[in-house]
């Protein structure tokens, strides 16, 4: 659990940077089997005008480039907010071993919050899910961001 907290601290720093840049404050890292962070990402939809530029997608792409393979076997995705359907699907497609997230997303979460894409029966790949790591801090960043926009 301590390892997850250290990785989540990196993801939270990225989330704060995304919020400061005017995007929804979500950050993500991909850690390799040996614990090295091999990919990082923060929401960049506004800056890039790209609807797929979620923190998870950015981090998964960076990890694949760093490792030289789309197969991220044994890697862990750590993200401040529960992944959406697109990001949960990308986690499955990239063969991630685990998803660790902070805050639940009751509106669009696809790893148990609203629906559960990654633990759907009959899928060819299983992904472990660890929820609620530094959840209060992650949720607080989101709450403050959206309150400042009202």
Short mmCIF file of C-alpha atoms in Angstrom, two decimals:
data_model
loop_
_atom_site.label_atom_id
_atom_site.label_comp_id
_atom_site.label_asym_id
_atom_site.label_seq_id
_atom_site.Cartn_x
_atom_site.Cartn_y
_atom_site.Cartn_z
CA UNK A 1 0.00 0.00 0.00
CA UNK A 2 2.91 2.38 0.67
CA UNK A 3 4.11 1.90 -2.90
CA UNK A 4 0.65 2.86 -4.14
CA UNK A 5 0.72 6.00 -2.00
CA UNK A 6 4.10 7.05 -3.41
CA UNK A 7 2.88 6.58 -6.97
CA UNK A 8 -0.36 8.37 -6.11
CA UNK A 9 1.64 11.33 -4.79
CA UNK A 10 3.15 11.65 -8.29
CA UNK A 11 -0.31 11.38 -9.87
CA UNK A 12 -1.69 14.04 -7.50
CA UNK A 13 1.13 16.43 -8.46
CA UNK A 14 0.20 15.91 -12.12
CA UNK A 15 -3.47 16.49 -11.30
CA UNK A 16 -2.62 19.80 -9.63
CA UNK A 17 -0.66 20.80 -12.76
CA UNK A 18 -3.62 19.90 -14.99
CA UNK A 19 -5.93 22.02 -12.85
CA UNK A 20 -3.52 24.95 -12.93
CA UNK A 21 -3.49 24.67 -16.73
CA UNK A 22 -7.29 24.91 -16.82
CA UNK A 23 -8.10 21.24 -17.32
CA UNK A 24 -9.93 18.90 -14.98
CA UNK A 25 -7.35 17.96 -12.32
CA UNK A 26 -6.66 14.31 -13.03
CA UNK A 27 -3.18 12.82 -13.07
CA UNK A 28 -1.88 9.35 -13.80
CA UNK A 29 1.31 7.33 -13.75
CA UNK A 30 2.19 3.89 -15.07
CA UNK A 31 4.65 1.93 -12.95
CA UNK A 32 6.59 -1.04 -14.29
CA UNK A 33 6.87 -4.36 -12.50
CA UNK A 34 10.12 -3.19 -10.86
CA UNK A 35 8.45 -0.06 -9.45
CA UNK A 36 9.91 2.49 -11.89
CA UNK A 37 7.49 5.06 -13.22
CA UNK A 38 7.59 4.56 -16.99
CA UNK A 39 4.74 6.85 -18.04
CA UNK A 40 3.05 9.96 -16.72
CA UNK A 41 0.04 11.93 -17.84
CA UNK A 42 -2.40 14.61 -16.86
CA UNK A 43 -5.66 15.65 -18.41
CA UNK A 44 -4.89 17.72 -21.50
CA UNK A 45 -8.21 17.82 -23.33
CA UNK A 46 -8.46 21.60 -23.20
CA UNK A 47 -4.84 22.29 -24.11
CA UNK A 48 -4.74 19.76 -26.94
CA UNK A 49 -8.38 20.02 -28.00
CA UNK A 50 -8.31 16.22 -28.01
CA UNK A 51 -11.24 14.38 -26.38
CA UNK A 52 -9.04 11.33 -25.82
CA UNK A 53 -6.34 13.24 -23.90
CA UNK A 54 -7.36 11.84 -20.54
CA UNK A 55 -4.55 11.45 -18.00
CA UNK A 56 -4.70 7.65 -18.24
CA UNK A 57 -4.42 7.59 -22.04
CA UNK A 58 -1.50 10.03 -21.98
CA UNK A 59 0.29 7.94 -19.33
CA UNK A 60 -0.38 4.63 -21.12
CA UNK A 61 0.96 6.04 -24.40
CA UNK A 62 4.08 7.35 -22.64
CA UNK A 63 4.66 3.99 -20.94
CA UNK A 64 4.27 2.08 -24.22
CA UNK A 65 6.78 4.42 -25.88
CA UNK A 66 9.22 4.11 -22.96
CA UNK A 67 8.99 0.31 -22.87
CA UNK A 68 8.88 -0.10 -26.64
CA UNK A 69 5.72 -2.20 -26.60
CA UNK A 70 1.97 -1.73 -26.44
CA UNK A 71 1.87 -4.67 -24.04
CA UNK A 72 2.20 -3.29 -20.53
CA UNK A 73 2.18 -6.71 -18.85
CA UNK A 74 2.85 -6.45 -15.13
CA UNK A 75 2.45 -2.66 -15.07
CA UNK A 76 0.22 -0.68 -12.73
CA UNK A 77 -1.86 2.35 -13.72
CA UNK A 78 -2.27 4.79 -10.83
CA UNK A 79 -4.81 7.57 -11.40
CA UNK A 80 -6.42 10.15 -9.16
CA UNK A 81 -9.96 9.53 -10.47
CA UNK A 82 -11.70 6.27 -11.31
CA UNK A 83 -11.22 5.62 -15.04
CA UNK A 84 -14.03 6.14 -17.55
CA UNK A 85 -15.10 3.55 -20.14
CA UNK A 86 -12.48 4.69 -22.66
CA UNK A 87 -9.65 4.55 -20.14
CA UNK A 88 -10.79 1.25 -18.62
CA UNK A 89 -10.86 -0.19 -22.14
CA UNK A 90 -7.36 1.12 -22.81
CA UNK A 91 -6.18 -0.53 -19.58
CA UNK A 92 -7.58 -3.84 -20.77
CA UNK A 93 -6.17 -3.48 -24.28
CA UNK A 94 -2.70 -2.62 -22.98
CA UNK A 95 -2.73 -5.66 -20.68
CA UNK A 96 -2.15 -3.68 -17.50
CA UNK A 97 -2.00 -5.88 -14.40
CA UNK A 98 -3.67 -3.42 -12.05
CA UNK A 99 -5.52 -0.12 -11.76
CA UNK A 100 -5.11 1.90 -8.57
CA UNK A 101 -7.29 4.97 -8.22
CA UNK A 102 -8.15 7.64 -5.70
CA UNK A 103 -11.60 9.20 -6.00
CA UNK A 104 -14.68 7.34 -7.19
CA UNK A 105 -16.53 8.74 -10.20
CA UNK A 106 -20.21 7.99 -9.68
CA UNK A 107 -21.19 9.68 -12.97
CA UNK A 108 -18.74 8.10 -15.42
CA UNK A 109 -16.62 5.59 -13.49
CA UNK A 110 -16.13 2.30 -15.29
CA UNK A 111 -14.16 0.33 -12.70
CA UNK A 112 -16.96 -0.21 -10.20
CA UNK A 113 -18.40 3.28 -9.60
CA UNK A 114 -21.10 3.45 -12.26
CA UNK A 115 -20.28 0.32 -14.22
CA UNK A 116 -17.45 -2.21 -14.11
CA UNK A 117 -15.82 -2.72 -17.48
CA UNK A 118 -12.60 -4.39 -16.32
CA UNK A 119 -14.20 -7.10 -14.20
CA UNK A 120 -16.87 -8.08 -16.73
CA UNK A 121 -17.04 -11.86 -16.94
CA UNK A 122 -15.51 -13.65 -19.89
CA UNK A 123 -12.89 -11.08 -20.82
CA UNK A 124 -9.56 -12.47 -22.02
CA UNK A 125 -7.53 -10.36 -19.57
CA UNK A 126 -8.02 -9.72 -15.85
CA UNK A 127 -7.13 -6.44 -14.18
CA UNK A 128 -6.82 -6.09 -10.41
CA UNK A 129 -8.47 -2.97 -9.01
CA UNK A 130 -7.40 -1.10 -5.88
CA UNK A 131 -9.73 1.78 -5.02
CA UNK A 132 -9.63 4.71 -2.64
CA UNK A 133 -5.89 5.42 -2.37
CA UNK A 134 -5.60 9.05 -1.18
CA UNK A 135 -9.28 9.42 -2.13
CA UNK A 136 -9.96 12.49 0.02
CA UNK A 137 -7.12 14.49 -1.51
CA UNK A 138 -8.01 13.45 -5.05
CA UNK A 139 -11.69 14.28 -4.53
CA UNK A 140 -10.76 17.59 -2.90
CA UNK A 141 -8.84 18.70 -6.00
CA UNK A 142 -11.86 17.98 -8.18
CA UNK A 143 -14.32 19.67 -5.82
CA UNK A 144 -12.18 22.82 -5.58
CA UNK A 145 -11.72 22.93 -9.35
CA UNK A 146 -15.43 22.71 -10.15
CA UNK A 147 -16.43 25.09 -7.34
CA UNK A 148 -14.06 27.70 -8.78
CA UNK A 149 -15.87 27.43 -12.11
CA UNK A 150 -19.36 28.04 -10.72
#
